[in-house]
Structures are given as structure tokens and as C-alpha cells.
Amino acid sequence: MTIPYANRMGGVRPSAIRELLRLGADPEIVSFGGGYPDPALFPMTELSEVFQKLLTGAHAEALQYTESRGLPELREHIARRLTRDGIDCGADDVLVVQGGQQGMDLAAKLVLNVGDTVVTENPTFLGALISFAPYEPRYAPVRIDEDGMDMDHLEETLARNPGTKLLYTVPDFQNPTGVTLGLERRHRMIELANQHDLLLLEDTPYRSLRYEGSHVPTLKSLDTEGRVVHLGSFSKILAPGMRLGWAVAAPDVLEKLGLLKLAADTQCSTLNMAATSAYLDAYDIDAHIVDACAAYKHKRDLTLKTLAEVLPPSVGFTRPQGGLFTWLSFPGGFDAASFMRDTLLPLAKVAYVPGATFFPGTQEPNHARMSFSGVPDEALVRGLGRLGELLWQELGG
């Protein structure tokens, strides 16, 4: 049988993350692969109570169709939280989406024609590249350092790529590196977006998970011309299986995103939106986030301490102030994917996500993303110890 697939399918390929997540199902493997929140932190008792109350005859509307933009009461909750974070918005400025991933897809669908240029960090979130791929863009990656995207390099890149449509960034505890974009650079990014007539897509799933350091304003709160589409998610602060996130944008942009969502899936789950809204009514999600941050800080600290003890000096790693990831950098010429496949998995039963596919342009194989969030302490120390032993054998001192 021959199916005449659309040309766009040429750029849609299996992702390294999907393949690695399958390894997580093997109980013998210590996996630092998937960027999963710790399931021990899910508010199971509270959510169970909420769902039980909703699944009664008195709340049949929780199983009915609702507004495509999302339940009004949930959008009110989201708008209040964002207002406290410095974003001036109301419920009408919020679109509820199927996690931040759908927000990326809708934004790309909104502005990208075949061959249009997308600027990203280098490396960038692999899930964003997967979202953008069906629209067949070309990429103009911009280098990053410990303070996020390099604004001088961004300015040079935009000058070399006139007509760029979309600038995508994860400014807070970036996936995959864990770095955070500094305030001065945020202001400069807004200026450059205005100057070059860009849609600026701000992806913030980890923003609430800050363990230390100073709060930095969102790009949306600094937006002067309505160019920023701000994406957020309940996945890392409540439960990813609810598949709920939000987009906030200027009215004309949000209206068009809403039309695209209507075409894609009509609406998010009414039941999950109602349950999330009821949870926010009845319980203190900020206290829940404080507890989650304490747990993840402990994991982060244990990870960084162990890495410092076990890795050869030629291997570097980032020191995030929040989020779920650290980024390993091996010496030039080292292939992290081959090492994991041929050595780490068979000899130590340890997995990470090889870093090459996080690079939208020239792939750099000497990196790996490690998520510490869902690994038990004993397994974390044991897995990193095994990693260190094999790297010493491979790289020496």
C-alpha cells in the first residue's frame, strides 16, 4: 500500500526523547531521561476529592462541552496568578490549551509558511522543534551561556536573516540546559523583537520551580507592542496527565490562536478544567509549589554534589537555580549517544538524553541532558556513580 503523504511529513521524525522514555519502563534502568515531575508530589488525595465531587449528577456540566477558550472560572484563576506575576491580564486574555506543547503548535501554525525562519536558543527544547517541524521552517540558532541567549549574537543572527517570523525561547530554567535569561537581556530581546517585527514565543513551564536566586520578570510583562505570546502549564506544578496549559497574547493574536484551537480539537477536557479550577478554589497551590520546590532543590543539590564527586574534570555541567535539568558537556569528539548505547546502558543500566538533537542546526554530539526530578535518592547516587566510573575509564583524568 502506498500513501501519498504530505511533504511536511519529511521533517516529522521519531524523537530522541520518545525513544528514551521507553527505557524508563524498564525497572532495572536508572533513567535521567524524561523530564517528568516526581509523581510522589502529585496531590492525589485532593484531586481524588475534587473528581469525586464533580462526577455526580449535580455537576453533569463537567462532562459537557464548554467554551473553546476554556472554562471561564479556570481562565479567571490563571489570570489572577499571572497578574500576581506582573502580567496585566484578565480572563479574556487567556486561552486554555492542551499543555504548553499545543501552544507551540498553534503559534507556529499562526505565523509560519514553508521556509520561514525561526530563531531559537542553541540548544533548545526538542519538543518545540517537534512542534515546528510540520510547518517546514528553517532555523537560525543563537548561542547561549550561563545568562541565557546571547543578545549580541541574536542581533547578528536577525540581521543575517531578514524576514524572520518567530523567536522561541525558554527563559526560565531552560530545557535542556537549566540556564535562565537575565533581566538586561530580556529587555534587549523585547527591543529586538520590536525592531525586527517578530512574534516572540515565551515558553515558561518551569517558571514556578525556582529554588534560589532572584525573581526575574516575564517577557510578557516587559512586552511593549503586544508581540509576546506567553505559554505556561500546570504540568510541572500540578499534574502533567491533566494536559492543561495556557496562552496569553494580545487580543488579535489570541483570537486567531483560539480559532486554530477550535479547528484542532474544539476544546480541552471540560472535566479536567473543572477539576483544576475546583482544586484552585479549595486548596493552596502555592503551598504545594513550595513543597515541590523544596523536594526538587534537594534533588538538584544531591545531583550537583554527586556529579562534582564522580565526574572526570573534563566533563562540565550546569548549575540551575530551578527547574528539572542539568546539562552535561563532554570533551570535543565525544559522542554521548554512542557512549550511552554501547557502554552506559549495557554495563551500568543508566540512561540520559543525548544532546545532539537539541541543536536545531549543526548537531553537537558531546552533550547530554539529565533530569533529576523523578529519580529516588539512592538510585540517583548509584546511577551517577556508575556514570562517573565509566567516564573515567573512557576519558581518564
JSON list of N, CA and C in Angstrom, two decimals, residues 53 65 91 129 150 152 167 208 298 334 344 358 368 375:
[
{"chain": "A", "resi": 53, "resn": "LYS", "atom": "N", "xyz": [-16.38, 14.77, 43.69]},
{"chain": "A", "resi": 53, "resn": "LYS", "atom": "CA", "xyz": [-17.47, 15.75, 43.79]},
{"chain": "A", "resi": 53, "resn": "LYS", "atom": "C", "xyz": [-18.02, 16.12, 42.42]},
{"chain": "A", "resi": 65, "resn": "TYR", "atom": "N", "xyz": [-19.81, 19.90, 26.75]},
{"chain": "A", "resi": 65, "resn": "TYR", "atom": "CA", "xyz": [-19.00, 20.85, 26.01]},
{"chain": "A", "resi": 65, "resn": "TYR", "atom": "C", "xyz": [-18.95, 22.18, 26.76]},
{"chain": "A", "resi": 91, "resn": "ALA", "atom": "N", "xyz": [-9.36, 37.31, 32.35]},
{"chain": "A", "resi": 91, "resn": "ALA", "atom": "CA", "xyz": [-9.77, 36.02, 31.82]},
{"chain": "A", "resi": 91, "resn": "ALA", "atom": "C", "xyz": [-9.88, 36.03, 30.30]},
{"chain": "A", "resi": 129, "resn": "LEU", "atom": "N", "xyz": [11.03, 21.91, 18.65]},
{"chain": "A", "resi": 129, "resn": "LEU", "atom": "CA", "xyz": [11.43, 21.56, 17.29]},
{"chain": "A", "resi": 129, "resn": "LEU", "atom": "C", "xyz": [10.45, 20.56, 16.68]},
{"chain": "A", "resi": 150, "resn": "ASP", "atom": "N", "xyz": [22.52, 34.85, 24.06]},
{"chain": "A", "resi": 150, "resn": "ASP", "atom": "CA", "xyz": [23.48, 35.94, 23.84]},
{"chain": "A", "resi": 150, "resn": "ASP", "atom": "C", "xyz": [22.83, 36.98, 22.94]},
{"chain": "A", "resi": 152, "resn": "ASP", "atom": "N", "xyz": [24.00, 39.86, 21.68]},
{"chain": "A", "resi": 152, "resn": "ASP", "atom": "CA", "xyz": [24.81, 40.32, 20.55]},
{"chain": "A", "resi": 152, "resn": "ASP", "atom": "C", "xyz": [24.69, 39.32, 19.39]},
{"chain": "A", "resi": 167, "resn": "LEU", "atom": "N", "xyz": [10.53, 34.07, 17.15]},
{"chain": "A", "resi": 167, "resn": "LEU", "atom": "CA", "xyz": [11.63, 33.89, 18.11]},
{"chain": "A", "resi": 167, "resn": "LEU", "atom": "C", "xyz": [11.09, 33.07, 19.26]},
{"chain": "A", "resi": 208, "resn": "SER", "atom": "N", "xyz": [7.68, 28.49, 37.90]},
{"chain": "A", "resi": 208, "resn": "SER", "atom": "CA", "xyz": [7.34, 28.46, 39.33]},
{"chain": "A", "resi": 208, "resn": "SER", "atom": "C", "xyz": [8.32, 27.65, 40.16]},
{"chain": "A", "resi": 298, "resn": "HIS", "atom": "N", "xyz": [16.35, 19.68, 46.81]},
{"chain": "A", "resi": 298, "resn": "HIS", "atom": "CA", "xyz": [17.11, 18.57, 47.39]},
{"chain": "A", "resi": 298, "resn": "HIS", "atom": "C", "xyz": [17.68, 17.68, 46.29]},
{"chain": "A", "resi": 334, "resn": "PHE", "atom": "N", "xyz": [33.64, 13.60, 21.72]},
{"chain": "A", "resi": 334, "resn": "PHE", "atom": "CA", "xyz": [32.92, 12.57, 22.46]},
{"chain": "A", "resi": 334, "resn": "PHE", "atom": "C", "xyz": [31.49, 12.46, 21.93]},
{"chain": "A", "resi": 344, "resn": "LEU", "atom": "N", "xyz": [27.12, 2.77, 28.52]},
{"chain": "A", "resi": 344, "resn": "LEU", "atom": "CA", "xyz": [26.38, 3.13, 29.73]},
{"chain": "A", "resi": 344, "resn": "LEU", "atom": "C", "xyz": [25.17, 2.23, 29.97]},
{"chain": "A", "resi": 358, "resn": "PHE", "atom": "N", "xyz": [19.00, 18.32, 20.40]},
{"chain": "A", "resi": 358, "resn": "PHE", "atom": "CA", "xyz": [18.52, 19.60, 20.93]},
{"chain": "A", "resi": 358, "resn": "PHE", "atom": "C", "xyz": [19.05, 20.78, 20.12]},
{"chain": "A", "resi": 368, "resn": "ALA", "atom": "N", "xyz": [24.70, 16.02, 26.94]},
{"chain": "A", "resi": 368, "resn": "ALA", "atom": "CA", "xyz": [23.57, 15.19, 27.36]},
{"chain": "A", "resi": 368, "resn": "ALA", "atom": "C", "xyz": [22.73, 15.97, 28.35]},
{"chain": "A", "resi": 375, "resn": "VAL", "atom": "N", "xyz": [13.92, 10.82, 40.06]},
{"chain": "A", "resi": 375, "resn": "VAL", "atom": "CA", "xyz": [14.78, 9.69, 40.41]},
{"chain": "A", "resi": 375, "resn": "VAL", "atom": "C", "xyz": [14.93, 9.61, 41.94]}
]
